[in-house]
Amino acid sequence: QVQLVESGGGLVQAGDSLTLSCAASRRTFSTYHMGWIRQAPGKEREFVAAISRSGSSTVYADSVKGRFTISRDNAKNTVYLQMNSLKPEDTAVYYCAAGITIAQIRENRGNYWGQGTQVIVSS
């Protein structure tokens, strides 16, 4: 069992930056691919970004490419999402997920999920 705890959400203005963090409970963190998924009010969960176990490979949704950066620190069991040039349409609850494969995360089928952190971007 892996417990994931997100932090860093909040209320910001359009154009601002925000960094989300997700801390994992186990030392086996480095054996999982990690990712971020978001869910806006009234919408389905949407894949945002994923990163491989070692951090050498990343993938992004087209909607955030060039603005968001996912990274991880395996020594700290933590994955990050740096969000720049935020837009009102980025408003959502952001979830951290761990998966055996990148495909699982991209398909919102991660093995483990955090409780989410709210991001609100005002115009």
C-alpha positions as YAML, in Angstrom:
chain: A
units: angstrom
residues:
- id: 1
  name: GLN
  ca: [0.00, 0.00, 0.00]
- id: 2
  name: VAL
  ca: [1.27, 3.44, -0.92]
- id: 3
  name: GLN
  ca: [-0.23, 6.54, 0.64]
- id: 4
  name: LEU
  ca: [-0.01, 9.75, -1.33]
- id: 5
  name: VAL
  ca: [-0.54, 13.20, 0.15]
- id: 6
  name: GLU
  ca: [-0.80, 16.24, -2.07]
- id: 7
  name: SER
  ca: [-0.13, 19.81, -1.01]
- id: 8
  name: GLY
  ca: [0.43, 23.24, -2.52]
- id: 9
  name: GLY
  ca: [-2.97, 24.04, -3.96]
- id: 10
  name: GLY
  ca: [-4.62, 27.40, -3.51]
- id: 11
  name: LEU
  ca: [-6.24, 30.43, -5.07]
- id: 12
  name: VAL
  ca: [-4.16, 32.32, -7.63]
- id: 13
  name: GLN
  ca: [-4.70, 34.78, -10.44]
- id: 14
  name: ALA
  ca: [-4.41, 34.03, -14.12]
- id: 15
  name: GLY
  ca: [-0.77, 34.15, -15.18]
- id: 16
  name: ASP
  ca: [0.54, 33.18, -11.76]
- id: 17
  name: SER
  ca: [2.59, 30.12, -10.91]
- id: 18
  name: LEU
  ca: [2.02, 27.37, -8.37]
- id: 19
  name: THR
  ca: [3.90, 24.22, -7.39]
- id: 20
  name: LEU
  ca: [2.12, 21.13, -6.19]
- id: 21
  name: SER
  ca: [3.83, 18.42, -4.18]
- id: 22
  name: CYS
  ca: [2.90, 14.82, -3.56]
- id: 23
  name: ALA
  ca: [4.63, 12.92, -0.78]
- id: 24
  name: ALA
  ca: [4.57, 9.14, -0.78]
- id: 25
  name: SER
  ca: [4.64, 7.00, 2.31]
- id: 26
  name: ARG
  ca: [6.88, 4.21, 1.22]
- id: 27
  name: ARG
  ca: [10.46, 3.71, 0.22]
- id: 28
  name: THR
  ca: [9.20, 1.80, -2.81]
- id: 29
  name: PHE
  ca: [8.25, 5.17, -4.33]
- id: 30
  name: SER
  ca: [10.98, 4.83, -6.94]
- id: 31
  name: THR
  ca: [9.42, 1.62, -8.26]
- id: 32
  name: TYR
  ca: [6.31, 3.49, -9.43]
- id: 33
  name: HIS
  ca: [5.67, 5.77, -12.32]
- id: 34
  name: MET
  ca: [3.97, 8.89, -11.02]
- id: 35
  name: GLY
  ca: [1.53, 11.37, -12.43]
- id: 36
  name: TRP
  ca: [-0.96, 14.15, -11.93]
- id: 37
  name: ILE
  ca: [-4.60, 14.02, -12.92]
- id: 38
  name: ARG
  ca: [-7.14, 16.78, -12.44]
- id: 39
  name: GLN
  ca: [-10.89, 17.04, -12.22]
- id: 40
  name: ALA
  ca: [-12.72, 20.27, -12.87]
- id: 41
  name: PRO
  ca: [-16.23, 20.83, -11.48]
- id: 42
  name: GLY
  ca: [-18.77, 18.86, -13.46]
- id: 43
  name: LYS
  ca: [-16.14, 17.22, -15.64]
- id: 44
  name: GLU
  ca: [-14.40, 13.87, -15.80]
- id: 45
  name: ARG
  ca: [-10.89, 13.33, -14.55]
- id: 46
  name: GLU
  ca: [-8.27, 14.49, -17.04]
- id: 47
  name: PHE
  ca: [-4.68, 13.32, -17.37]
- id: 48
  name: VAL
  ca: [-2.18, 16.15, -16.84]
- id: 49
  name: ALA
  ca: [1.36, 14.75, -16.69]
- id: 50
  name: ALA
  ca: [3.35, 11.64, -15.87]
- id: 51
  name: ILE
  ca: [6.96, 10.84, -15.09]
- id: 52
  name: SER
  ca: [8.87, 7.59, -15.25]
- id: 53
  name: ARG
  ca: [10.39, 5.83, -12.25]
- id: 54
  name: SER
  ca: [13.81, 7.35, -12.74]
- id: 55
  name: GLY
  ca: [12.49, 10.71, -13.88]
- id: 56
  name: SER
  ca: [14.17, 10.40, -17.25]
- id: 57
  name: SER
  ca: [10.94, 10.42, -19.21]
- id: 58
  name: THR
  ca: [7.92, 12.71, -18.97]
- id: 59
  name: VAL
  ca: [4.66, 13.09, -20.87]
- id: 60
  name: TYR
  ca: [2.11, 15.89, -20.81]
- id: 61
  name: ALA
  ca: [-1.42, 16.60, -21.90]
- id: 62
  name: ASP
  ca: [-1.53, 19.01, -24.81]
- id: 63
  name: SER
  ca: [-3.48, 21.48, -22.69]
- id: 64
  name: VAL
  ca: [-0.56, 21.98, -20.29]
- id: 65
  name: LYS
  ca: [2.45, 21.30, -22.50]
- id: 66
  name: GLY
  ca: [4.95, 24.13, -22.25]
- id: 67
  name: ARG
  ca: [3.36, 25.53, -19.08]
- id: 68
  name: PHE
  ca: [3.56, 22.65, -16.58]
- id: 69
  name: THR
  ca: [6.61, 20.65, -15.53]
- id: 70
  name: ILE
  ca: [6.53, 17.38, -13.64]
- id: 71
  name: SER
  ca: [9.55, 16.24, -11.65]
- id: 72
  name: ARG
  ca: [10.40, 13.85, -8.86]
- id: 73
  name: ASP
  ca: [12.89, 13.42, -6.07]
- id: 74
  name: ASN
  ca: [13.18, 9.74, -5.24]
- id: 75
  name: ALA
  ca: [15.34, 10.47, -2.20]
- id: 76
  name: LYS
  ca: [12.44, 12.45, -0.75]
- id: 77
  name: ASN
  ca: [9.66, 10.18, -2.07]
- id: 78
  name: THR
  ca: [8.08, 13.24, -3.64]
- id: 79
  name: VAL
  ca: [6.73, 14.22, -7.03]
- id: 80
  name: TYR
  ca: [6.13, 17.82, -8.05]
- id: 81
  name: LEU
  ca: [4.06, 19.72, -10.57]
- id: 82
  name: GLN
  ca: [5.32, 23.17, -11.41]
- id: 83
  name: MET
  ca: [2.50, 25.13, -13.01]
- id: 84
  name: ASN
  ca: [3.25, 28.37, -14.83]
- id: 85
  name: SER
  ca: [1.05, 30.79, -16.77]
- id: 86
  name: LEU
  ca: [-2.03, 29.45, -15.07]
- id: 87
  name: LYS
  ca: [-5.38, 29.92, -16.76]
- id: 88
  name: PRO
  ca: [-8.91, 29.86, -15.32]
- id: 89
  name: GLU
  ca: [-9.48, 26.59, -17.18]
- id: 90
  name: ASP
  ca: [-6.75, 25.02, -15.03]
- id: 91
  name: THR
  ca: [-9.11, 25.29, -12.05]
- id: 92
  name: ALA
  ca: [-9.61, 21.77, -10.71]
- id: 93
  name: VAL
  ca: [-8.82, 19.34, -7.95]
- id: 94
  name: TYR
  ca: [-5.38, 17.92, -8.71]
- id: 95
  name: TYR
  ca: [-4.70, 14.32, -7.79]
- id: 96
  name: CYS
  ca: [-1.41, 12.52, -7.53]
- id: 97
  name: ALA
  ca: [-1.33, 8.92, -8.77]
- id: 98
  name: ALA
  ca: [1.15, 6.06, -8.74]
- id: 99
  name: GLY
  ca: [1.15, 3.32, -11.32]
- id: 100
  name: ILE
  ca: [3.01, 0.26, -12.51]
- id: 101
  name: THR
  ca: [2.87, 1.61, -16.05]
- id: 102
  name: ILE
  ca: [2.73, 5.07, -17.58]
- id: 103
  name: ALA
  ca: [-0.30, 3.92, -19.56]
- id: 104
  name: GLN
  ca: [-2.23, 3.32, -16.35]
- id: 105
  name: ILE
  ca: [-1.67, 6.88, -15.28]
- id: 106
  name: ARG
  ca: [-2.50, 8.32, -18.69]
- id: 107
  name: GLU
  ca: [-5.75, 6.35, -18.61]
- id: 108
  name: ASN
  ca: [-6.56, 7.47, -15.05]
- id: 109
  name: ARG
  ca: [-6.14, 3.91, -13.77]
- id: 110
  name: GLY
  ca: [-3.35, 4.46, -11.28]
- id: 111
  name: ASN
  ca: [-2.84, 1.86, -8.54]
- id: 112
  name: TYR
  ca: [-2.79, 4.47, -5.80]
- id: 113
  name: TRP
  ca: [-4.32, 7.93, -5.50]
- id: 114
  name: GLY
  ca: [-4.03, 10.86, -3.18]
- id: 115
  name: GLN
  ca: [-6.97, 12.81, -1.79]
- id: 116
  name: GLY
  ca: [-6.39, 15.78, -4.07]
- id: 117
  name: THR
  ca: [-5.54, 19.44, -3.67]
- id: 118
  name: GLN
  ca: [-7.72, 22.27, -4.97]
- id: 119
  name: VAL
  ca: [-6.36, 24.80, -7.44]
- id: 120
  name: ILE
  ca: [-8.49, 27.82, -8.30]
- id: 121
  name: VAL
  ca: [-7.36, 30.28, -10.93]
- id: 122
  name: SER
  ca: [-9.25, 33.55, -11.05]
- id: 123
  name: SER
  ca: [-9.44, 35.65, -14.19]
...
